[in-house]
Short mmCIF file of C-alpha atoms in Angstrom, two decimals:
data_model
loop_
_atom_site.label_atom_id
_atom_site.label_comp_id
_atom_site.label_asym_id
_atom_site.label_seq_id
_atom_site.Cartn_x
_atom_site.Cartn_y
_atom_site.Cartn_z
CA UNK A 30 195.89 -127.84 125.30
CA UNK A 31 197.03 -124.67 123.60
CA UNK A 32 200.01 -122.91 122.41
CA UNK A 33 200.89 -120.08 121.47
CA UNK A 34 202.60 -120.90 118.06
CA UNK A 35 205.79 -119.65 116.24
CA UNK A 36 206.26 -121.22 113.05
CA UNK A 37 209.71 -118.88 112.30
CA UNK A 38 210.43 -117.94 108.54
CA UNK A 39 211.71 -121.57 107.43
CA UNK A 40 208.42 -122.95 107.85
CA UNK A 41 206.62 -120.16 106.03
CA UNK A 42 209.06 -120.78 102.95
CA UNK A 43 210.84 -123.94 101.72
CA UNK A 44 210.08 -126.08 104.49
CA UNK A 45 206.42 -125.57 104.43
CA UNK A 46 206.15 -129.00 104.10
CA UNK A 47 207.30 -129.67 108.17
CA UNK A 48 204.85 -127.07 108.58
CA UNK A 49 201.83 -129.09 107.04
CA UNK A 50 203.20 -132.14 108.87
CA UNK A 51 203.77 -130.77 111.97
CA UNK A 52 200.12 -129.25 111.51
CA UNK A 53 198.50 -132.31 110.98
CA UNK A 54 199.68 -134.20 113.84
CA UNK A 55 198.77 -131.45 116.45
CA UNK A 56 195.44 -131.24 115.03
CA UNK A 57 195.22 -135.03 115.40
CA UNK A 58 196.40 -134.93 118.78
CA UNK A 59 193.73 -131.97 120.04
CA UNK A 60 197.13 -129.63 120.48
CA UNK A 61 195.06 -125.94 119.73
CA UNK A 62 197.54 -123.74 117.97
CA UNK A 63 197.32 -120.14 117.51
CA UNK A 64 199.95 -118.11 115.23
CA UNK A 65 201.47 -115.11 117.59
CA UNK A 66 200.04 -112.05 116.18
CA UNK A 67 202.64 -110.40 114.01
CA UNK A 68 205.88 -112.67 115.32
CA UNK A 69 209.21 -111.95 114.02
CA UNK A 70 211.93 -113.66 112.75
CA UNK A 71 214.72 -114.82 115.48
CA UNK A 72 217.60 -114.01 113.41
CA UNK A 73 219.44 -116.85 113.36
CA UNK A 74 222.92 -117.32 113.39
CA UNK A 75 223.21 -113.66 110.91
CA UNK A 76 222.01 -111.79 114.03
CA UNK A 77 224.37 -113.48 116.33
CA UNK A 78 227.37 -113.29 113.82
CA UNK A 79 226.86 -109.66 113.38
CA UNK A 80 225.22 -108.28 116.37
CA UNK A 81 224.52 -109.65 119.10
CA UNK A 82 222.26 -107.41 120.70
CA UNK A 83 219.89 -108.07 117.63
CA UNK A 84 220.24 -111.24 118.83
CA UNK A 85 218.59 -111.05 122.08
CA UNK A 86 216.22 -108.39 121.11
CA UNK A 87 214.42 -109.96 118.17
CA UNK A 88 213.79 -113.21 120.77
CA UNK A 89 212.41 -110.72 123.49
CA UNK A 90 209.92 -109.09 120.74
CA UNK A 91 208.34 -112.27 119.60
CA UNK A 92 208.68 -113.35 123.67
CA UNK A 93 206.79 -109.70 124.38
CA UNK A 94 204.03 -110.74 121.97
CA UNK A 95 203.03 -113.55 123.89
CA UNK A 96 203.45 -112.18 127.19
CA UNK A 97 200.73 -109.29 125.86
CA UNK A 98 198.63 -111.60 124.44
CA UNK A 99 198.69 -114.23 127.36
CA UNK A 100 200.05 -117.32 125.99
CA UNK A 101 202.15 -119.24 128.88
CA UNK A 102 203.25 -121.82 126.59
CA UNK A 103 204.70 -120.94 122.79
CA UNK A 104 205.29 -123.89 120.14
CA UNK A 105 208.23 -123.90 117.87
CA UNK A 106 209.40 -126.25 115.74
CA UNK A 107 212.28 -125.22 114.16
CA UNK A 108 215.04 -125.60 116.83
CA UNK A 109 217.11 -122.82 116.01
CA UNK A 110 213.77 -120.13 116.50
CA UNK A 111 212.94 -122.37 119.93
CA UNK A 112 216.92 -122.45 121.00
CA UNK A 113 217.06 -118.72 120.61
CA UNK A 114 213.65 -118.22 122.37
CA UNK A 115 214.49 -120.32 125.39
CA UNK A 116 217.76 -118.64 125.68
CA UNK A 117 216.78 -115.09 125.81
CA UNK A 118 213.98 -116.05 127.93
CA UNK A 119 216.49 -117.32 130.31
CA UNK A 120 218.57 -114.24 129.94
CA UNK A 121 215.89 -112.05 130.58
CA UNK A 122 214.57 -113.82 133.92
CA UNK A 123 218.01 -113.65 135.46
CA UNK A 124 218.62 -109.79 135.09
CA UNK A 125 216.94 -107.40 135.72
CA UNK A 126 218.47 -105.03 133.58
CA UNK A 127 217.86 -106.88 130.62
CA UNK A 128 214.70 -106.69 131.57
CA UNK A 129 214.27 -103.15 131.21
CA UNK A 130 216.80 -102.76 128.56
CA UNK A 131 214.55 -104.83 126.23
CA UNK A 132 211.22 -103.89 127.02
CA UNK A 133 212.40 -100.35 125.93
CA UNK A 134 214.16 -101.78 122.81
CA UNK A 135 210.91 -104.21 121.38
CA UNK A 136 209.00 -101.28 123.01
CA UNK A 137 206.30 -103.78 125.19
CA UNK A 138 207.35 -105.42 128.82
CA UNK A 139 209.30 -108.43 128.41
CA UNK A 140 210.30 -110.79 131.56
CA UNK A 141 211.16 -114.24 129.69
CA UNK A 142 208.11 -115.98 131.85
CA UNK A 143 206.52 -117.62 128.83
CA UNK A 144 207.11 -121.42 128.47
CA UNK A 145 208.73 -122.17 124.96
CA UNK A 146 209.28 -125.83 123.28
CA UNK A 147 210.32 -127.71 120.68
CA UNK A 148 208.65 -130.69 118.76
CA UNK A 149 210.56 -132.98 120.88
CA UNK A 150 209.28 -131.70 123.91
CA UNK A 151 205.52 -131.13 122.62
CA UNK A 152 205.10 -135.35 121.97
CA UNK A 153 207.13 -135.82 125.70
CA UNK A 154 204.06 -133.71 126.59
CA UNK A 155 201.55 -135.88 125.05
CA UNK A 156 203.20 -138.24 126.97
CA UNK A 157 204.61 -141.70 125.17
CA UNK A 158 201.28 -143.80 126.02
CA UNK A 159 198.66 -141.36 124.84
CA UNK A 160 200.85 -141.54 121.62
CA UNK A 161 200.90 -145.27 121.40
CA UNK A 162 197.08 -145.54 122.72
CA UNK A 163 195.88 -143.23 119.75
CA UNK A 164 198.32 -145.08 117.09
CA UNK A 165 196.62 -147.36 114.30
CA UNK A 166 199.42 -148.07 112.64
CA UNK A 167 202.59 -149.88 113.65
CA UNK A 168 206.02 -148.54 112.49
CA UNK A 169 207.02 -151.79 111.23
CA UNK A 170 210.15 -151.93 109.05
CA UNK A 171 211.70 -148.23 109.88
CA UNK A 172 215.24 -148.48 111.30
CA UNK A 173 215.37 -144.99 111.38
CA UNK A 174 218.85 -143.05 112.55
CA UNK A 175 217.52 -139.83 114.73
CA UNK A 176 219.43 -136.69 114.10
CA UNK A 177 219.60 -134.04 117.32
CA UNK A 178 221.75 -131.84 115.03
CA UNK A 179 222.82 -128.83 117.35
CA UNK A 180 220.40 -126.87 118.39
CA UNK A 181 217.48 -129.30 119.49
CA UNK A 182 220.29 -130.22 122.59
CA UNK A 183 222.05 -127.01 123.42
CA UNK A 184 222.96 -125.07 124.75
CA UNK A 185 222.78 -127.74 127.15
CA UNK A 186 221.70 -125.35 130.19
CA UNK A 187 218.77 -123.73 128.38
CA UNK A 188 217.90 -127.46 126.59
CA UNK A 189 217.37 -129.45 129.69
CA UNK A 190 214.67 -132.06 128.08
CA UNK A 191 217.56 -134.41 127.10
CA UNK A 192 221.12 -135.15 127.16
CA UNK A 193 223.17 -132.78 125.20
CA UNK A 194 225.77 -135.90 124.19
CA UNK A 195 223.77 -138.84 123.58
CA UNK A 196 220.35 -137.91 123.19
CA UNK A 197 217.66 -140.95 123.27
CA UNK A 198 214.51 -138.97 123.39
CA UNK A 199 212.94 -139.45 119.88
CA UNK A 200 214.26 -143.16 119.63
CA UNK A 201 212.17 -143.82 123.18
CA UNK A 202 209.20 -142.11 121.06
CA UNK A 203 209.53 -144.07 117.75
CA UNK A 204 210.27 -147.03 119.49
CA UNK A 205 206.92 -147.32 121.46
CA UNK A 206 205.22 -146.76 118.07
CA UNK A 207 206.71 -150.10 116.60
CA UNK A 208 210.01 -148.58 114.65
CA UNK A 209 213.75 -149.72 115.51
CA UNK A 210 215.79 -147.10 115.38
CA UNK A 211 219.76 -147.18 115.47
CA UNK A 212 220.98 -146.43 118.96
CA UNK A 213 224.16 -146.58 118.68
CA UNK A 214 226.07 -144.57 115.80
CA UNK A 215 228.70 -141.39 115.89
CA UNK A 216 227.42 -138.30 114.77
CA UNK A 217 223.64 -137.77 116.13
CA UNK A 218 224.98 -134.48 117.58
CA UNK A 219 227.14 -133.47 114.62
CA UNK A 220 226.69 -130.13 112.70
CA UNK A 221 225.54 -130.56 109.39
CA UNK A 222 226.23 -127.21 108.23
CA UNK A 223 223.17 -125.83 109.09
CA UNK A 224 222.35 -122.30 107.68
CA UNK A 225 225.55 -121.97 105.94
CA UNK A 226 223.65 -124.26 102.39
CA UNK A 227 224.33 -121.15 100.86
CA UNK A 228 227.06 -119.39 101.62
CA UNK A 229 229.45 -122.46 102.06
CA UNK A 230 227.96 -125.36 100.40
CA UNK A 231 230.75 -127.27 100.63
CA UNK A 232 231.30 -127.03 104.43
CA UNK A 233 227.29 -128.50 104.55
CA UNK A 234 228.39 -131.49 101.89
CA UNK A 235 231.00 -132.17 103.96
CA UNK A 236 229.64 -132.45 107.15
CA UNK A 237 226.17 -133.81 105.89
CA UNK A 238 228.31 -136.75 104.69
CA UNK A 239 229.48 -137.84 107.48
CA UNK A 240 226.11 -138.07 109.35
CA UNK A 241 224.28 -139.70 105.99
CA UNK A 242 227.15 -142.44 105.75
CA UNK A 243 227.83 -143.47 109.66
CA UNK A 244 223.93 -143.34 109.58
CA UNK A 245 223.77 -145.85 106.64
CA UNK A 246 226.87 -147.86 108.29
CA UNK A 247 225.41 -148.69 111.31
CA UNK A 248 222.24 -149.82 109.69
CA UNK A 249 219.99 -146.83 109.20
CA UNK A 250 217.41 -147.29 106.87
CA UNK A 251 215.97 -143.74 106.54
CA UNK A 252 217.28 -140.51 108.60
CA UNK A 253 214.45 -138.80 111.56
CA UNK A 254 215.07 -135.03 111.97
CA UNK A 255 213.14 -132.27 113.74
CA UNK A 256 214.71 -129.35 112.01
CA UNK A 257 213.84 -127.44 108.72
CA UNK A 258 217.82 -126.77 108.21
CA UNK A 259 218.81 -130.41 108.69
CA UNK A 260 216.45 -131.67 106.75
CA UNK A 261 217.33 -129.17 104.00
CA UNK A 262 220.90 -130.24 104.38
CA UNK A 263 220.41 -134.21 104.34
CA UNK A 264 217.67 -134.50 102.33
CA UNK A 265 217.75 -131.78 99.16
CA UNK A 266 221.42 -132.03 99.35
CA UNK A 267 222.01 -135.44 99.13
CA UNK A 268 221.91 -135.98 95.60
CA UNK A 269 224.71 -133.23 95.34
CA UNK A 270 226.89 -135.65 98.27
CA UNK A 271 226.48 -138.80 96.67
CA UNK A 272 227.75 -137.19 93.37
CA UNK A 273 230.77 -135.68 95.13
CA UNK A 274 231.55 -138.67 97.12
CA UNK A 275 230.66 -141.28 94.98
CA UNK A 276 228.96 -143.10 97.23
CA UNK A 277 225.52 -144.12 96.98
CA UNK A 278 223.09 -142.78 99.88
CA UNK A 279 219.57 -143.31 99.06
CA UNK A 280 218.79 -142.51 102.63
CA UNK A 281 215.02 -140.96 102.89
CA UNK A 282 214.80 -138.02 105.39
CA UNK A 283 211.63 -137.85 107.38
CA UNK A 284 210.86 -135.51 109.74
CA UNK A 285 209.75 -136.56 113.34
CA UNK A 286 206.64 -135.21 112.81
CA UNK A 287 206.07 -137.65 109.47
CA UNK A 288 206.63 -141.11 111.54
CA UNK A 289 204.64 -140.07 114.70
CA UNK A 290 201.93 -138.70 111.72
CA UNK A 291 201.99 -142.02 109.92
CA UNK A 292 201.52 -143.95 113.10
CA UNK A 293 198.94 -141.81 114.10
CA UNK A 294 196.88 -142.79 110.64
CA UNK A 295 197.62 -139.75 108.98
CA UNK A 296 198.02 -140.90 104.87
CA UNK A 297 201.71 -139.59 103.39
CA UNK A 298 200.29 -136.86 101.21
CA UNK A 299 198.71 -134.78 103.97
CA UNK A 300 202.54 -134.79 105.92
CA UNK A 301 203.97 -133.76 102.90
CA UNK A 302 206.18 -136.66 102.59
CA UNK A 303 205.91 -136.18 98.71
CA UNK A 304 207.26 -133.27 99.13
CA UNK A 305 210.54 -134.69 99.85
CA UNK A 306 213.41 -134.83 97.40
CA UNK A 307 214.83 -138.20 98.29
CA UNK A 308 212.09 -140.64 97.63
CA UNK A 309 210.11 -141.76 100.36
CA UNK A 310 208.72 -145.35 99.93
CA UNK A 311 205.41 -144.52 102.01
CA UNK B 7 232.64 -109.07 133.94
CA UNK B 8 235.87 -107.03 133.97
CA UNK B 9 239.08 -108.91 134.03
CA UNK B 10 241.45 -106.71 132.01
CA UNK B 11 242.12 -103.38 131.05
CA UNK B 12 242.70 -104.51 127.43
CA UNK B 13 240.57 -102.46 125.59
CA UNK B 14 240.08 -105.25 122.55
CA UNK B 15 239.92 -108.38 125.57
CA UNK B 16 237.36 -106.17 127.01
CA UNK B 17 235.41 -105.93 123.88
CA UNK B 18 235.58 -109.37 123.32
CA UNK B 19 234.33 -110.34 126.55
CA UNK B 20 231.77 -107.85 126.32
CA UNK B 21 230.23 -109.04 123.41
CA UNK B 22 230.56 -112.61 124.50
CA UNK B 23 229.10 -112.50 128.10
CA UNK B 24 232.46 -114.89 128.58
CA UNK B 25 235.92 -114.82 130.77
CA UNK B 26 238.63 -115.53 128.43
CA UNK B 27 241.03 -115.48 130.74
CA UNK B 28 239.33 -118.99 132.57
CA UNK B 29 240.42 -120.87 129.99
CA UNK B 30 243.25 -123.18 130.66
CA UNK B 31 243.97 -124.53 126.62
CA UNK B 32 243.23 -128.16 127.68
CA UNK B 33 242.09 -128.33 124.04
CA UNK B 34 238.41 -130.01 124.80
CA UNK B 35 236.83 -127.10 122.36
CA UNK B 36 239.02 -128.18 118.86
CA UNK B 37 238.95 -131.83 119.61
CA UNK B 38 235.27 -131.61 118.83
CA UNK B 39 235.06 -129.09 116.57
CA UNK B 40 233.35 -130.57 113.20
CA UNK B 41 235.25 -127.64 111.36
CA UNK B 42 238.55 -127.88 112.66
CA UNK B 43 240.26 -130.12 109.72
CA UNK B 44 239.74 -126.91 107.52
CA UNK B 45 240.46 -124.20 110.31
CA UNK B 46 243.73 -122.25 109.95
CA UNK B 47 243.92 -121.51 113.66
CA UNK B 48 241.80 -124.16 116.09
CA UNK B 49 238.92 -122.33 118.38
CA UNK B 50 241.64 -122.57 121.54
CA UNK B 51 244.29 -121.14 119.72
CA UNK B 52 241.86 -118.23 119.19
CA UNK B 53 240.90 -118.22 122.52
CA UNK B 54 244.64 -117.90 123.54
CA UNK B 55 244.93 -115.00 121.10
CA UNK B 56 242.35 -113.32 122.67
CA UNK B 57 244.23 -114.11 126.04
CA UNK B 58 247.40 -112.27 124.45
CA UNK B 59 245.45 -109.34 123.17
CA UNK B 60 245.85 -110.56 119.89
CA UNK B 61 242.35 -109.62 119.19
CA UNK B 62 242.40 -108.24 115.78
CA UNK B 63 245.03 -111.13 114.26
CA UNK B 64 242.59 -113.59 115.35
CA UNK B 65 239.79 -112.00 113.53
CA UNK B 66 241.91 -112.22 110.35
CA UNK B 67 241.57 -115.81 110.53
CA UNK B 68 239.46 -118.05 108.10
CA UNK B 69 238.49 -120.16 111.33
CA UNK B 70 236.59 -116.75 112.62
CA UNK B 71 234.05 -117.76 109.33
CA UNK B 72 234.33 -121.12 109.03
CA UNK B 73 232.72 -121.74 112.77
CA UNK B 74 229.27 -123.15 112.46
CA UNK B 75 227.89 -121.88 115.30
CA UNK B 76 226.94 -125.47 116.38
CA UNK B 77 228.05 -124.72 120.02
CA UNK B 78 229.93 -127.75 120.91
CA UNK B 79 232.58 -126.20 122.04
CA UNK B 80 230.90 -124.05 124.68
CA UNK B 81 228.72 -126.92 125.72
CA UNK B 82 232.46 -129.14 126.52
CA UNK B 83 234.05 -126.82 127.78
CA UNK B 84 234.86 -127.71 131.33
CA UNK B 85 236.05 -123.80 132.30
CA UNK B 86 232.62 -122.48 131.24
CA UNK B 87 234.09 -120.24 128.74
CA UNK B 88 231.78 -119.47 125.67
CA UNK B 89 234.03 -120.22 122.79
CA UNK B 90 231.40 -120.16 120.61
CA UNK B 91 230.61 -116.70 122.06
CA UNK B 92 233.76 -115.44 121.22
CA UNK B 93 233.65 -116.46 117.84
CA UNK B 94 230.54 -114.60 117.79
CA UNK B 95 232.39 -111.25 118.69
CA UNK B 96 235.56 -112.21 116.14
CA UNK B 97 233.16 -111.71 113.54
CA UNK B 98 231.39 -108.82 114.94
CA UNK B 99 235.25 -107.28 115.24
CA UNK B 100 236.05 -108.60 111.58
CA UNK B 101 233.34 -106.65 110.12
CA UNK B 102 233.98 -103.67 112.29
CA UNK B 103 238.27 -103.70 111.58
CA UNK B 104 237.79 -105.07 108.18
CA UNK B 105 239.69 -107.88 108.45
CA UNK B 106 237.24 -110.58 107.64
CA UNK B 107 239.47 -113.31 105.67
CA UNK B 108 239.07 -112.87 101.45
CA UNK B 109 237.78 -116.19 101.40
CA UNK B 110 235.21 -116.01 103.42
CA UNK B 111 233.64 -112.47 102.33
CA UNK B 112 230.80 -114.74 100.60
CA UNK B 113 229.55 -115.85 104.18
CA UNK B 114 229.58 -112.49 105.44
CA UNK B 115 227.45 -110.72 102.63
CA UNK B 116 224.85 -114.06 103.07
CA UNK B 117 224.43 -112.96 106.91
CA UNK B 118 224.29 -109.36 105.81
CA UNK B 119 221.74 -109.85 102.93
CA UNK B 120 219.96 -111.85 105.62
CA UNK B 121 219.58 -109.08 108.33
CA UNK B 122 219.15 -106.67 105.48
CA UNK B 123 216.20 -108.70 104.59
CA UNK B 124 214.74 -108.99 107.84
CA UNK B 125 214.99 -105.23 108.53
CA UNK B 126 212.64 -104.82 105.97
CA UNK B 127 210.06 -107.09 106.26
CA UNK B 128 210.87 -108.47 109.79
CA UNK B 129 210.79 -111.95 108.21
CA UNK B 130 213.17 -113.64 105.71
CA UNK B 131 211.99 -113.73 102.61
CA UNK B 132 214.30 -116.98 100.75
CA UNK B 133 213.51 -115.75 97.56
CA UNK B 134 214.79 -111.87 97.65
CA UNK B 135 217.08 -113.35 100.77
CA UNK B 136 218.95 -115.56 97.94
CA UNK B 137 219.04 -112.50 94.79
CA UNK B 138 220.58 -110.02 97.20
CA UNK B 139 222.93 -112.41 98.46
CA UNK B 140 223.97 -113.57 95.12
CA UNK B 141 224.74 -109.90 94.06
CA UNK B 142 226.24 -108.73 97.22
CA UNK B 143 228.70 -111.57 96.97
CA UNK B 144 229.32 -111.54 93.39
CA UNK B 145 230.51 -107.58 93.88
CA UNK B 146 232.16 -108.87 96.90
CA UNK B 147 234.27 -111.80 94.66
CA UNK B 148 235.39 -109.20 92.24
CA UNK B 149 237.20 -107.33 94.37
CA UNK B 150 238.55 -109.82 96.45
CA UNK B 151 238.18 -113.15 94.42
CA UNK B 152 237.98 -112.91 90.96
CA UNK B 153 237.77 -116.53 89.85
CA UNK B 154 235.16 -117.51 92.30
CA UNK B 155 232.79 -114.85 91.52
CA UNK B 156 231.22 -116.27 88.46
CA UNK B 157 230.86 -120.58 89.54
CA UNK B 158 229.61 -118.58 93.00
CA UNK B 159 227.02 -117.00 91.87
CA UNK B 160 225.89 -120.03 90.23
CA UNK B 161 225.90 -122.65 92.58
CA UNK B 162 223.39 -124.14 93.43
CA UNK B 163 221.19 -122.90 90.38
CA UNK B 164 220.07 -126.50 89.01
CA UNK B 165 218.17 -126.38 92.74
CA UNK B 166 215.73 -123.78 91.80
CA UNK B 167 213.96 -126.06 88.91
CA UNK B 168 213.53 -128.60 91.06
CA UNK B 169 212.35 -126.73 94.19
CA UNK B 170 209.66 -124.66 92.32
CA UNK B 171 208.09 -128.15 91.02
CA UNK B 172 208.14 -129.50 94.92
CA UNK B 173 206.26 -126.05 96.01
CA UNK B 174 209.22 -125.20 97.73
CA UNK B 175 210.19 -121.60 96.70
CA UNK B 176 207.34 -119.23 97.32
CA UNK B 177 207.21 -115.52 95.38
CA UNK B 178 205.16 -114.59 98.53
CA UNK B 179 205.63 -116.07 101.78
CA UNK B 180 202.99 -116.03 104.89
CA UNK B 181 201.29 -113.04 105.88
CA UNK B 182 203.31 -109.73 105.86
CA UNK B 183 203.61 -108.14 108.77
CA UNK B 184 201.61 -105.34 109.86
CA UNK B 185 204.07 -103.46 112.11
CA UNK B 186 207.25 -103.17 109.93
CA UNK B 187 208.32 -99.95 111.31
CA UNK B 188 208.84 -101.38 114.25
CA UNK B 189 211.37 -103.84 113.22
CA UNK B 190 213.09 -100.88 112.22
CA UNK B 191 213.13 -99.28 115.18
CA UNK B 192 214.51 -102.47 116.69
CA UNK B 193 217.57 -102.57 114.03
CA UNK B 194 218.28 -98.59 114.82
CA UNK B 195 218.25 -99.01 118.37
CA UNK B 196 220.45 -102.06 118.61
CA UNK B 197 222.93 -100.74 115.90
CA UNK B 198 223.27 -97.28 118.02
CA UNK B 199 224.19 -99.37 121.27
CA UNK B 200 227.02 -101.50 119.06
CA UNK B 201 228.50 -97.98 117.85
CA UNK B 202 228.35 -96.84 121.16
#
């Protein structure tokens, strides 16, 4: 199988580390990915919250790029780039006028035909027992609490792979590979703040509490994520939350990629898990 | 999508792809909003000030900037409206009237710094992203916010130590790209149809 592949700008920077682990499992799993030739950034929630016609044309670019270059399926693993992908591939194949608005704006023909997904959906293609069939490794002792965050489940008419309320799809995976995770807690959908770390920290501590601790009430022994922003926000910030609230955490952060990897025989130091600020006992 | 012939209603619903005017203020949208505890107004009282033409009040409102974007309310809403959408086009309007709340100028010079990088490399860059942001909002404090503008440009300084010795802030990040000029062409023409 291959994909077209769009790591977006988080996994070029700070979350490099989802990068390598994401890397290493597709590799693993004969998944051929080649980078889009000269992709660019989606612009996140500043192009939306300023203008939204940046919005939808920064999308159709990266979507024109692999239209021109013949990919029918694109990878990409941060949810926010694949959200904003799928949805402006939508847009486009329901007007026509879009159409030809953008392919004279990102200055190539753009029709939104290209097949995009997320991690989620790239494992649901392996299919649940190829995964389990090439696993060495039990994932004995995780109770891990998944986190959909926003974007992996909607906008629930562009994000059809699961449902938008009470999502099951990566506990289905990581239970077939021998983990229990929590089913039943509050806030797998919850905002954690996402890309506002910056600009209102205390908004993300907030929020990011709420998911940590519910999490760690109902049982959670470590926190699954398949999003660089989440796991920024859980994971780097939670040393900054447990000061605040005075409440001890101590909840590692994995990403999805790092359990499936670790079932899969791949050792912790290739996934990155070191790379982690809460420690990972792996 | 024309259902008034309220010039600001009309922008709103322009930018937003949405009819305000569906919604019936069952209240779905701020029950489930994970910022609403802070908000000054709730997303349907918003949506309701749209509905009165209020357009500009609203986007004086700290709610406009405190909205996460996380799209809960559009997905519950059981009119279809895109509250989240609107929210969108509040902020647009904010920036545009100047009426973006004093407390909240910080989160609009991060998304501008953002875009700002991106229009010149066509890729964020976390490193320059986080030194323009920091001195676009500390100008921005001293105007509006004195007392914040020092502890704000600091937070979040103990991070840096601790992310260079993980590997996790890069001086140089991927491959640059080879058809910037592009990107700006992108920026100009988009800008020139908002103005329009």
């Amino acid at each position: 199988m291959k994909y077209g592949y769009y790591p977006g700008c988080a996994l070029h920077g700070s979350s490099y580390d989802y990068e390598r682990s994401v890397r290493a499992c597709m590799e693993k799993l004969g998944v051929e990915l080649a980078e889009l030739d000269d992709w660019i950034c989606c612009g996140a929630t500043a192009a939306h919250s300023i203008n939204r016609k940046l919005a939808t044309a920064l999308p159709a670019r990266t979507l024109a790029i692999a239209e021109r270059d013949g990919f029918e399926q694109v990878f990409a693993p941060c949810p926010m780039c694949s959200m904003e992908l799928i949805k402006v591939g939508n847009m486009l194949k329901d007007s026509e006028s879009l159409r030809t608005e953008m392919s004279e704006i990102v200055e190539d023909t753009v029709s939104g035909k290209t097949e995009v997904v997320n991690l989620v959906q790239i494992f649901q293609g392996c299919g649940i027992d190829e995964l389990t069939a090439r696993a060495v490794r039990k994932l004995d002792g995780f109770k891990p609490a998944c986190y959909y965050g926003c974007l992996l489940t909607r906008p629930p008419k562009d994000l059809k792979f699961d449902d938008c309320e009470n999502p099951g799809s990566m506990e289905d995976l990581l239970a077939a590979l021998g983990a229990e995770p929590v089913r039943a807690w509050n806030y797998k959908t919850e905002c954690c703040g996402a890309g506002l770390t910056l600009a209102d920290g205390d908004s993300v501590e907030d929020l990011s509490y709420k998911i940590l601790s519910n999490a760690k009430k109902h049982g959670a022994d470590c926190m699954v994520v398949a999003c660089p922003m989440c796991h920024v926000n859980l994971d780097m910030k939670q040393s900054a939350i447990e000061k605040r609230f005075k409440e001890k955490l101590d909840l590692p952060v994995y990403y999805l990629s790092d359990l499936v990897g670790l079932a899969l025989g791949i050792d912790a130091k290739t996934l990155c898990i070191d790379k982690h600020f809460v420690k990972c006992g792996v | 999508m024309k259902t008034t012939t309220d010039p600001d209603i009309a922008l709103v619903e322009e930018i937003a792809h949405t009819s305000v005017a569906d919604c019936y203020q069952c209240g779905k949208c701020s029950a489930g909003c994970p910022q609403g505890q802070k908000m000054d107004r709730l997303p349907s009282t918003l949506i309701r000030m749209v509905q009165y033409g209020d357009v500009v009040e609203a986007s004086r409102s700290a709610a406009v900037w405190q909205c996460v974007s996380c799209l809960t309310c559009s997905a519950r809403c059981p009119k279809s409206v895109d509250i989240a959408g609107v929210l969108d086009a509040l902020k647009q309007i904010s920036i545009r009237r100047k009426t973006v709340h004093a407390n909240y100028q910080r989160t609009v010079a991060f998304q501008k710094a953002f875009l700002e990088i991106l229009r010149r490399n066509g890729r964020t860059n976390e490193l320059e992203m986080v030194v323009l942001y920091k001195t676009l909002g500390f100008f921005g404090d001293v105007s509006t916010n004195p007392l914040r503008s020092i502890p704000s440009a600091l937070k979040d300084a103990h991070l840096g130590p601790a992310m260079l010795l993980k590997g996790k802030l890069h001086v140089k990040l991927g491959g640059p790209l080879k058809d910037k000029a592009l990107v700006r062409r992108i920026f100009k023409k988009c800008e020139k149809k908002v103005e329009s």
